[in-house]
mmCIF file of C-alpha atoms in Angstrom:
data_model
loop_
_atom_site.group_PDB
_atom_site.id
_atom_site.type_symbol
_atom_site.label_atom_id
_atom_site.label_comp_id
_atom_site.label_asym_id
_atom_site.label_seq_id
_atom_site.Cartn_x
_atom_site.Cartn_y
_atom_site.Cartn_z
ATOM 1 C CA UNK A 857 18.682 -1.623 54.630
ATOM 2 C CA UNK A 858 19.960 -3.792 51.755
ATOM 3 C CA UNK A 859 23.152 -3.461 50.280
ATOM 4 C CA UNK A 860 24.636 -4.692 46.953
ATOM 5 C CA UNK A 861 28.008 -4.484 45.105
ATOM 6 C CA UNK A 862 27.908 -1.719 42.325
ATOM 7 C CA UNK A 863 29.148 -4.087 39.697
ATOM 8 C CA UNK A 864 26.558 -6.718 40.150
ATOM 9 C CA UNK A 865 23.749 -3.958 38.495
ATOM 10 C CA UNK A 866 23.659 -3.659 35.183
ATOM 11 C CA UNK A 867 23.237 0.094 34.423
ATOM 12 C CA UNK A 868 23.082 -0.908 30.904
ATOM 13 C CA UNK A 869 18.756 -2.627 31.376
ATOM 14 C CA UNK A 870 15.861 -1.568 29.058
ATOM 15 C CA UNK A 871 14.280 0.039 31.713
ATOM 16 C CA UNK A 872 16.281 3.170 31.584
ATOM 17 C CA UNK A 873 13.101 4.956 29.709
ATOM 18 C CA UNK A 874 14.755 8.095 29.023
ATOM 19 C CA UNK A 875 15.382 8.870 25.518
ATOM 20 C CA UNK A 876 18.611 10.316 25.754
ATOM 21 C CA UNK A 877 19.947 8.215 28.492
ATOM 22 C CA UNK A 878 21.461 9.642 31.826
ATOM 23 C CA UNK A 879 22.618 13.358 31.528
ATOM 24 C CA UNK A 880 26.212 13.573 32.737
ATOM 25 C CA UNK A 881 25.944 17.114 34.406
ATOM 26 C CA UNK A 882 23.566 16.045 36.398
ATOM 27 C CA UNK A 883 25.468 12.528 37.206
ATOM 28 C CA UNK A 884 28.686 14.662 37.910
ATOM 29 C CA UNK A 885 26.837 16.493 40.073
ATOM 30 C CA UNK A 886 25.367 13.688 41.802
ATOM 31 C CA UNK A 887 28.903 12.217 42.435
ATOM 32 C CA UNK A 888 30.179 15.256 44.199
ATOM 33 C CA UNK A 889 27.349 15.875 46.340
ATOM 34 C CA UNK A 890 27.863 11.981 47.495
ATOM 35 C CA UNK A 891 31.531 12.313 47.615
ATOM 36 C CA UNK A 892 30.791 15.340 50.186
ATOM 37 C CA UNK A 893 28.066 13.425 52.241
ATOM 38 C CA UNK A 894 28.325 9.577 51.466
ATOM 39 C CA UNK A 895 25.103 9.723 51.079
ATOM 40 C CA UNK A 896 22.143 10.552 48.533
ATOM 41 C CA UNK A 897 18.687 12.174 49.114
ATOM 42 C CA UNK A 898 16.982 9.193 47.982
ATOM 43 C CA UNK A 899 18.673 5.393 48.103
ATOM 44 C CA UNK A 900 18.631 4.253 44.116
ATOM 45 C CA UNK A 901 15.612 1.373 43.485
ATOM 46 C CA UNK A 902 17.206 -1.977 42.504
ATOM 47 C CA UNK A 903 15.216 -5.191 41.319
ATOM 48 C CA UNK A 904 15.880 -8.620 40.650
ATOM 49 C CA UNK A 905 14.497 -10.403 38.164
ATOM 50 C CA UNK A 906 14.024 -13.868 38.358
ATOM 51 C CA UNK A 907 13.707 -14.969 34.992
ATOM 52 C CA UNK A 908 17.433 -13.802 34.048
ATOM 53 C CA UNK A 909 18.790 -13.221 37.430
ATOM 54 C CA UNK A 910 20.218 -10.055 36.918
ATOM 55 C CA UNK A 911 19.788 -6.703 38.866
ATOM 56 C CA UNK A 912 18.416 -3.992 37.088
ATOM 57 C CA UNK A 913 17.829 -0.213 38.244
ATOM 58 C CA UNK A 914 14.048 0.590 38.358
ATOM 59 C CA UNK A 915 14.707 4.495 40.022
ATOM 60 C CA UNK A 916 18.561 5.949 40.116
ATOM 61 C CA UNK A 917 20.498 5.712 36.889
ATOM 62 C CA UNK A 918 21.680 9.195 37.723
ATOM 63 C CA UNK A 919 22.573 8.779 41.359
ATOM 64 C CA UNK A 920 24.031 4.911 40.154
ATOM 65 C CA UNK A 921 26.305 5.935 37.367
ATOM 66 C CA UNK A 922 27.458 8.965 40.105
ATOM 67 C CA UNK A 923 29.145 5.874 41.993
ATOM 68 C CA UNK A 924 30.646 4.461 38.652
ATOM 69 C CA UNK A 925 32.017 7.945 37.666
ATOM 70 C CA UNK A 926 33.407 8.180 41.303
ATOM 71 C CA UNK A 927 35.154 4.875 40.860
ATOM 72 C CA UNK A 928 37.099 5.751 38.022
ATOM 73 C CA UNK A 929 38.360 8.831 39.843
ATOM 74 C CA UNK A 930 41.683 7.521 42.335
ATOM 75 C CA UNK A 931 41.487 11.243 44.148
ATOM 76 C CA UNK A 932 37.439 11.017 45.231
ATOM 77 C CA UNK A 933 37.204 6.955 45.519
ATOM 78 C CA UNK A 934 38.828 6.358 49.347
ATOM 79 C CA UNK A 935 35.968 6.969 51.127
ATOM 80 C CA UNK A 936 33.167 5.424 48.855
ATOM 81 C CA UNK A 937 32.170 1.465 49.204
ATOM 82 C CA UNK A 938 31.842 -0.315 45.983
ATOM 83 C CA UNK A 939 31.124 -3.503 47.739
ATOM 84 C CA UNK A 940 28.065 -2.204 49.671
ATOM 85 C CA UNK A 941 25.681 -0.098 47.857
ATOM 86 C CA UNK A 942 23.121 1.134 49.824
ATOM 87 C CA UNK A 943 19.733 0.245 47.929
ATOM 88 C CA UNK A 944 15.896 0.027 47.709
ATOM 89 C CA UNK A 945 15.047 -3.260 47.304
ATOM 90 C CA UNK A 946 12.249 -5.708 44.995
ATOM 91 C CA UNK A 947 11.904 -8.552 43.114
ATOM 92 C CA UNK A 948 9.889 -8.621 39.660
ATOM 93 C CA UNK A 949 9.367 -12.238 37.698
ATOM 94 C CA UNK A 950 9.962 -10.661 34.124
ATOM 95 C CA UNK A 951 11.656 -7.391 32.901
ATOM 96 C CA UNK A 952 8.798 -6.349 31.317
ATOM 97 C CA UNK A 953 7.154 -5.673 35.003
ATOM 98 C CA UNK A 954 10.687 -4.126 35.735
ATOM 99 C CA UNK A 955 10.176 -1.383 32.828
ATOM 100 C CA UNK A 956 6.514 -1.288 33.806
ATOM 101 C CA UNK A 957 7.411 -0.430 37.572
ATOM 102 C CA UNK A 958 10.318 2.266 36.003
ATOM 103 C CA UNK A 959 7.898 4.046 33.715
ATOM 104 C CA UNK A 960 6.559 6.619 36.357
ATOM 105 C CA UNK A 961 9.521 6.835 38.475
ATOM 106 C CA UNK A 962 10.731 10.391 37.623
ATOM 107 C CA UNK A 963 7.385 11.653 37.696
ATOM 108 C CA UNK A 964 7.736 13.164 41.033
ATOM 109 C CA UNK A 965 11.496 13.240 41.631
ATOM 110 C CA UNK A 966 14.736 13.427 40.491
ATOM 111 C CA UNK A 967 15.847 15.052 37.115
ATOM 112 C CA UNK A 968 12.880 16.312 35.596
ATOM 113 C CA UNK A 969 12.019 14.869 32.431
ATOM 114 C CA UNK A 970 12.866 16.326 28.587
ATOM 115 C CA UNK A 971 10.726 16.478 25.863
ATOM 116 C CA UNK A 972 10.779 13.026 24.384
ATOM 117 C CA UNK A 973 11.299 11.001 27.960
ATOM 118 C CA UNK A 974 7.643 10.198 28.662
ATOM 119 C CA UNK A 975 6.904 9.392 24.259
ATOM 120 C CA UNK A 976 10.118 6.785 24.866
ATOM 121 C CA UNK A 977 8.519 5.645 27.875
ATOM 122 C CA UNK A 978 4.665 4.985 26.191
ATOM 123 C CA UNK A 979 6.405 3.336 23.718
ATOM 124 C CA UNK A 980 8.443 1.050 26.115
ATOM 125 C CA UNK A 981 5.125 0.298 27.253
ATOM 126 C CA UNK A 982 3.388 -0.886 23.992
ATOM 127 C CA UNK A 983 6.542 -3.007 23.185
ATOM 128 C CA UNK A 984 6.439 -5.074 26.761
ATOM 129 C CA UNK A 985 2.440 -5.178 27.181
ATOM 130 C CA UNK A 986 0.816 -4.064 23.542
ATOM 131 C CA UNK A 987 -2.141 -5.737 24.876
ATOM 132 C CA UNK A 988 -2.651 -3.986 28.563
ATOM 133 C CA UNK A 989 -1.861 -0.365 27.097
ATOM 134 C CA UNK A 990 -4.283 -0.386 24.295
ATOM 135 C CA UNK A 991 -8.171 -0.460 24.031
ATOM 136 C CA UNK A 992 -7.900 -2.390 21.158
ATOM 137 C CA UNK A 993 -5.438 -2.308 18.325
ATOM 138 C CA UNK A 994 -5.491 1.180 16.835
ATOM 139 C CA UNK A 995 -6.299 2.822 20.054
ATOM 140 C CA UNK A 996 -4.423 3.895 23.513
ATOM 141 C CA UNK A 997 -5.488 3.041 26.550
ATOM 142 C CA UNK A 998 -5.029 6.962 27.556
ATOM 143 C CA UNK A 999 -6.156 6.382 31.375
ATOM 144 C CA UNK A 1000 -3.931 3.349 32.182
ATOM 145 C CA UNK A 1001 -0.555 4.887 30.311
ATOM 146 C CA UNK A 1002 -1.561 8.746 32.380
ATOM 147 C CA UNK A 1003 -1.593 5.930 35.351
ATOM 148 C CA UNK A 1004 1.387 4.557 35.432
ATOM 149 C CA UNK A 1005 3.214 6.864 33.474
ATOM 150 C CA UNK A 1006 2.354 9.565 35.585
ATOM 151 C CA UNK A 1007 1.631 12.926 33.615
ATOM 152 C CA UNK A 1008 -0.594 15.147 32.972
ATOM 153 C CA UNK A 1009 -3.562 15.209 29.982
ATOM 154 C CA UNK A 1010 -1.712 17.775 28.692
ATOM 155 C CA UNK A 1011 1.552 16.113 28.278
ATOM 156 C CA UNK A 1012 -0.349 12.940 27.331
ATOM 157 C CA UNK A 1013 -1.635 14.431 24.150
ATOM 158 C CA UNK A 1014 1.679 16.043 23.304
ATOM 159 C CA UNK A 1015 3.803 13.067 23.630
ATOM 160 C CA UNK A 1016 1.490 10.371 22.357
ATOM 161 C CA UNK A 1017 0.672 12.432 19.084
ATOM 162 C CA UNK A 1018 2.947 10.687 16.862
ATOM 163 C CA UNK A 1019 2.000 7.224 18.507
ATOM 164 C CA UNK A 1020 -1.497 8.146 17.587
ATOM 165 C CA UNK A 1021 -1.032 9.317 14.463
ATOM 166 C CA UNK A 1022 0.508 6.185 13.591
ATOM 167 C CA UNK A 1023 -2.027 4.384 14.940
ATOM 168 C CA UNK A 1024 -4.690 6.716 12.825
ATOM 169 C CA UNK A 1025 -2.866 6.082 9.390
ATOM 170 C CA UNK A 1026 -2.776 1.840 10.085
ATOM 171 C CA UNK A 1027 -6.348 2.095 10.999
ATOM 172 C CA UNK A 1028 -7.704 3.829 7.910
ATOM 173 C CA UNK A 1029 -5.260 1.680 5.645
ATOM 174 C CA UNK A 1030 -7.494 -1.339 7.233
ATOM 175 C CA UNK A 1031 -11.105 0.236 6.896
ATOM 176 C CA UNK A 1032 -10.274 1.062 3.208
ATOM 177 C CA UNK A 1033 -9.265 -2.500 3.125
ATOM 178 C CA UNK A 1034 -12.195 -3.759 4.546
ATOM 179 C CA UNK A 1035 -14.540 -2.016 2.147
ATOM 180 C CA UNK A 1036 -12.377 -2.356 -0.874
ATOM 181 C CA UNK A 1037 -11.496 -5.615 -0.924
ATOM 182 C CA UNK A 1038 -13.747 -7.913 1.468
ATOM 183 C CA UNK A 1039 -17.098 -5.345 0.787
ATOM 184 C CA UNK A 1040 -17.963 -5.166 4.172
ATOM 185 C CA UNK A 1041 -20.352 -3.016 5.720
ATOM 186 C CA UNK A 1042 -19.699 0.027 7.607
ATOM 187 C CA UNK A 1043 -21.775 -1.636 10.746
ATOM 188 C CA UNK A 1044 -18.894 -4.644 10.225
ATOM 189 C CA UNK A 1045 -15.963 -2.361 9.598
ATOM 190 C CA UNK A 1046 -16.512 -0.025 12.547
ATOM 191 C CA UNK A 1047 -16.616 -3.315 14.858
ATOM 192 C CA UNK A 1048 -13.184 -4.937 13.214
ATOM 193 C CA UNK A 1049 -11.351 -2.053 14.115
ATOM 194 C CA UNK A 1050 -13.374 -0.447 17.000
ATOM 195 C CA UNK A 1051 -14.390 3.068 16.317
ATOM 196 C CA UNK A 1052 -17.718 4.387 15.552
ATOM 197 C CA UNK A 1053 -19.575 4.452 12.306
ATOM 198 C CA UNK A 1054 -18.996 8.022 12.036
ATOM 199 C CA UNK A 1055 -15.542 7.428 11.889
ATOM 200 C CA UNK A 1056 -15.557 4.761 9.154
ATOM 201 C CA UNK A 1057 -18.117 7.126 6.905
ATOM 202 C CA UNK A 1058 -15.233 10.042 7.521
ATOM 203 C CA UNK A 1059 -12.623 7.165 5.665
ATOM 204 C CA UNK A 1060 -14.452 6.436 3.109
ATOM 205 C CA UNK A 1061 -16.328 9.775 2.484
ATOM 206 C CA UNK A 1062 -13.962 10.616 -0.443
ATOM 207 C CA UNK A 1063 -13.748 7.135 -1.788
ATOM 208 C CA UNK A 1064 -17.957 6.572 -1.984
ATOM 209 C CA UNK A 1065 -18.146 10.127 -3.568
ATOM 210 C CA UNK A 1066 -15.711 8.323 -6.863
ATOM 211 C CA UNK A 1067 -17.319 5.273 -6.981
ATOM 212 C CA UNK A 1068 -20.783 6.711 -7.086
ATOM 213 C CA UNK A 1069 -19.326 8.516 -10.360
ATOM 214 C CA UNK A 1070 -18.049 5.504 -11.855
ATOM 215 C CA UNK A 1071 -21.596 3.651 -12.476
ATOM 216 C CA UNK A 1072 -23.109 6.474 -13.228
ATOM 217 C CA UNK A 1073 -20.567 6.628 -16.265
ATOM 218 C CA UNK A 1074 -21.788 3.121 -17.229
ATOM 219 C CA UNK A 1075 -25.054 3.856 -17.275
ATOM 220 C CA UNK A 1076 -25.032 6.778 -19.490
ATOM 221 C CA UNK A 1077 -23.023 4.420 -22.075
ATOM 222 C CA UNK A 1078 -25.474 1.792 -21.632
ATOM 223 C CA UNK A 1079 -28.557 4.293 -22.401
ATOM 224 C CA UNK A 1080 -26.490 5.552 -26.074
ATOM 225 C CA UNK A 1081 -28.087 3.052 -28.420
ATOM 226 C CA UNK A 1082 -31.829 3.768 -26.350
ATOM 227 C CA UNK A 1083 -31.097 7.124 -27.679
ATOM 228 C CA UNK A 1084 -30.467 6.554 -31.347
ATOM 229 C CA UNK A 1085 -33.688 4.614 -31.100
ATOM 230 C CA UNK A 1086 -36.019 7.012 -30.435
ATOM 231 C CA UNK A 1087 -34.052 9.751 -33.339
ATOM 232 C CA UNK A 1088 -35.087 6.587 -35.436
ATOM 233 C CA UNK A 1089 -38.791 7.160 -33.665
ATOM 234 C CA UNK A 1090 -39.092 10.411 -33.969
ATOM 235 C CA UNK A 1091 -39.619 9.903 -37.854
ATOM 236 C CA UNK A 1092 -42.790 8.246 -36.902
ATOM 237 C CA UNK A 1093 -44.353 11.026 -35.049
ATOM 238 C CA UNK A 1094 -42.957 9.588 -31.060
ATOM 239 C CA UNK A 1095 -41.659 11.862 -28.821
ATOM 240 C CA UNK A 1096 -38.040 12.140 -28.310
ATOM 241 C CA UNK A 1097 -36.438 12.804 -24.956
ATOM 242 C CA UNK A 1098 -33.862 14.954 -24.713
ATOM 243 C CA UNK A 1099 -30.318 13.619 -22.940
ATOM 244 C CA UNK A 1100 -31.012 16.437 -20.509
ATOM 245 C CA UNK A 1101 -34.561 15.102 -19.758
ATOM 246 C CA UNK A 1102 -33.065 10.947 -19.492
ATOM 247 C CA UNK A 1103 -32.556 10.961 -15.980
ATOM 248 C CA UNK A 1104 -30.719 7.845 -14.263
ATOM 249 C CA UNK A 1105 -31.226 6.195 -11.135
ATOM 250 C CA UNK A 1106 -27.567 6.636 -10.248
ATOM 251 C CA UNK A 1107 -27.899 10.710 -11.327
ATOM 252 C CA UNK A 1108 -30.322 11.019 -8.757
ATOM 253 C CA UNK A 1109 -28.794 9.361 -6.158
ATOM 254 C CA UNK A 1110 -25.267 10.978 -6.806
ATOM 255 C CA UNK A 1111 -27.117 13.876 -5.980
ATOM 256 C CA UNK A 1112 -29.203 13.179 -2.957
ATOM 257 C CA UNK A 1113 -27.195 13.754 0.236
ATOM 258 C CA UNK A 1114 -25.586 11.203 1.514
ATOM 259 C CA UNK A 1115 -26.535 10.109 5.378
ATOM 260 C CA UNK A 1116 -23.325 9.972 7.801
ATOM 261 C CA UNK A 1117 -23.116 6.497 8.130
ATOM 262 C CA UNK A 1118 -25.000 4.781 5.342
ATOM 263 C CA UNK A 1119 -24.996 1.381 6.904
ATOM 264 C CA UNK A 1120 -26.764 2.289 10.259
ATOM 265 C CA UNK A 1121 -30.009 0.341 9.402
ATOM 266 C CA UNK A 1122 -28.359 -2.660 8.180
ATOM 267 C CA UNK A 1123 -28.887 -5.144 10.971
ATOM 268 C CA UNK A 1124 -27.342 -8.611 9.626
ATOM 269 C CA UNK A 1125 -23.963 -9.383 9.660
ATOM 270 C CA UNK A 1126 -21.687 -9.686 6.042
ATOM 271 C CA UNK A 1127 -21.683 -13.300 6.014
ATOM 272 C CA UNK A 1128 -25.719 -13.577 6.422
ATOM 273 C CA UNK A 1129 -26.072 -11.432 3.158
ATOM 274 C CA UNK A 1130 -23.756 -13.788 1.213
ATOM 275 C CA UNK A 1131 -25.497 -16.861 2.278
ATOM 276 C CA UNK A 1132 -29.393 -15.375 1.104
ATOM 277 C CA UNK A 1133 -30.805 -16.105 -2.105
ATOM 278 C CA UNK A 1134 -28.783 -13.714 -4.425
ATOM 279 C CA UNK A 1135 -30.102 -12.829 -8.010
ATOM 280 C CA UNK A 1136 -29.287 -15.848 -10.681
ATOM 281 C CA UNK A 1137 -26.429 -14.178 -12.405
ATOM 282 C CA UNK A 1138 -22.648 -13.829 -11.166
ATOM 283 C CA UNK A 1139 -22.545 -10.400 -9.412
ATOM 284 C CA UNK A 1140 -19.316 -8.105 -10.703
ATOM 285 C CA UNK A 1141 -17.945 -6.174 -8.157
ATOM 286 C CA UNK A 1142 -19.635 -2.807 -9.627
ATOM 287 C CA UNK A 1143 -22.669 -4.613 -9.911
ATOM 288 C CA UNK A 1144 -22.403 -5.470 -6.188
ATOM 289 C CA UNK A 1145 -21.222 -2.128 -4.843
ATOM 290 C CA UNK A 1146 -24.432 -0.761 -6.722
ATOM 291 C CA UNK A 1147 -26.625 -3.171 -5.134
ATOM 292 C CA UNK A 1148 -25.176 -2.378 -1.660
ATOM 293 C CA UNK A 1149 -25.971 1.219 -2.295
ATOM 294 C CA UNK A 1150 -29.523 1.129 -3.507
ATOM 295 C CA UNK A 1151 -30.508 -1.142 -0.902
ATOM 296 C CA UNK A 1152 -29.376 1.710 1.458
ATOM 297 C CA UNK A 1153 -31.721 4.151 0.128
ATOM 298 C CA UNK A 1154 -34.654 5.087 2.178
ATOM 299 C CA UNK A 1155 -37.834 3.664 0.753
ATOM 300 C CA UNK A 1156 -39.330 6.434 -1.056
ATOM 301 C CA UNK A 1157 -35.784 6.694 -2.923
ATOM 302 C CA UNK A 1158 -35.460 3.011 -3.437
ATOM 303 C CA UNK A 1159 -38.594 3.140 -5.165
ATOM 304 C CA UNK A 1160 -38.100 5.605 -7.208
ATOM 305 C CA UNK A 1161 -34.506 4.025 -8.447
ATOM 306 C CA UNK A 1162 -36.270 0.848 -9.032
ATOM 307 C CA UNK A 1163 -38.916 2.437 -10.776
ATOM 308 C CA UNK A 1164 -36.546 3.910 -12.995
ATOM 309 C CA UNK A 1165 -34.587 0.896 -13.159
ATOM 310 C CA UNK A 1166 -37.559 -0.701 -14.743
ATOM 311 C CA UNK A 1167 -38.385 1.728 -17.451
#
């Protein structure tokens, strides 16, 4: 059995993971049970770690700060040994392993935990390993954190929903980022920030529904003056198209439906398409967004638009 003096522990570490800290009924309690028995149920878990040198509790805040409450008390402290505190014994080489060893601790024992405990604890988590407890950087690793925090699925999805939701909001800030400013493709997008196409179409599904409007908008201005020509025609025996009968390449593919995840059949990468022989001219950023979606279309579509294009 290994023994250490009660002021050598600092009962002050990070990896106390609940929220709230010890609960001082409970501790109270604690301290008179031991000041009855001289004992506890379970000997508190200490750990040194090497890199500071310091000794840290990794199980037994309550049953620890139960001895520091006794100490203060003259009437209850006679029979108690500061000096030799009966522990459970390890050595870890950083305190992030310490907080990592302390995260499922209380999942079978002692003071059960409150609503918030095992959130304060995932987050602990992410701050001393971001990297091991996340399948890549907008996504838990849900199986390792149920693993080591020990819980249920249940309480996994209730405290991690603000951590994910977090998560979610960053995430679609970046796809809309992606698209917006470095015109990547969904294929592209989906890899940078590792969900599924799907996912990326469900982001942008609002934003591709406006900018489809906006060219269409151009186009219609752009067709005005092919309209005043043929009222000049029309003197001269042509027929004149009505504005309801001009239909434009961008009015009929506003209204086609839209597949899930436009950018399926796109097989080569972003920087492949910038590096192929381009059209003469300086591309605007409409102009390119255009091109991007009429290349999309499936052929019988893309050759009507071109067709139409043409006329």
């Amino acid at each position: 059995m290994n023994t250490i003096a009660l002021s050598k522990i600092n009962l002050d570490a990070p990896t106390q993971l609940r929220a709230l800290g010890e609960d001082m009924t409970h501790v109270k309690d604690l301290a008179y049970s031991y000041a009855d028995t001289g004992t506890f149920t379970e000997l508190p878990w200490v750990a040194l770690i090497k890199e500071t040198g310091e000794y840290v509790p990794i199980d037994g805040f309550h049953r620890l700060n139960a001895l520091k409450w006794l100490a203060i008390q003259d009437e209850m402290t006679t029979s108690v040994d500061y000096y030799n505190v009966a522990i459970r014994y390890s050595e870890f080489e950083t305190m992030a392993e310490a907080i990592v060893a302390a995260a499922g601790v209380n999942a079978k024992h002692g003071l059960k935990r409150k609503k918030g405990d095992i959130q304060n604890t995932i987050r602990k988590l992410l701050e001393v390993d971001r990297i091991g407890f996340m399948k890549n950087k907008y996504q838990l690793d849900k199986k390792k954190i149920m693993e080591v925090v020990g819980c249920s699925d249940r309480m996994y999805r209730q405290e991690s929903q603000s951590i994910r939701d977090d998560l979610d909001i960053a995430r679609n800030l970046e796809v809309k980022r992606l698209y917006n400013e470095e015109m990547l493709s969904h294929r592209e997008i989906a890899k940078r920030v590792g969900c599924d196409h799907k996912t990326v179409g469900n982001i942008l599904g609002g934003e591709k529904r406006h900018d489809a409007k906006i060219p269409q908008s151009k186009n219609e201005q752009q067709e005005e003056p092919h309209e005043e020509n043929n009222d000049t025609n029309s003197s001269t025996g042509s027929t004149e198209e009505t504005p309801e009968e001009q239909s434009s390449v961008f009015a009929h593919i506003t209204e086609a439906k839209v597949a899930e995840c436009p950018w399926d059949d796109v097989e080569e990468d972003v920087e492949v398409k910038e590096e192929a022989t381009g059209p003469s001219f300086s591309e605007t950023h409409s102009q390119a967004r255009i091109r991007l979606f009429i290349e999309d279309l499936s052929e019988e579509d893309k050759a009507y638009a071109l067709k139409l294009l043409a006329v």
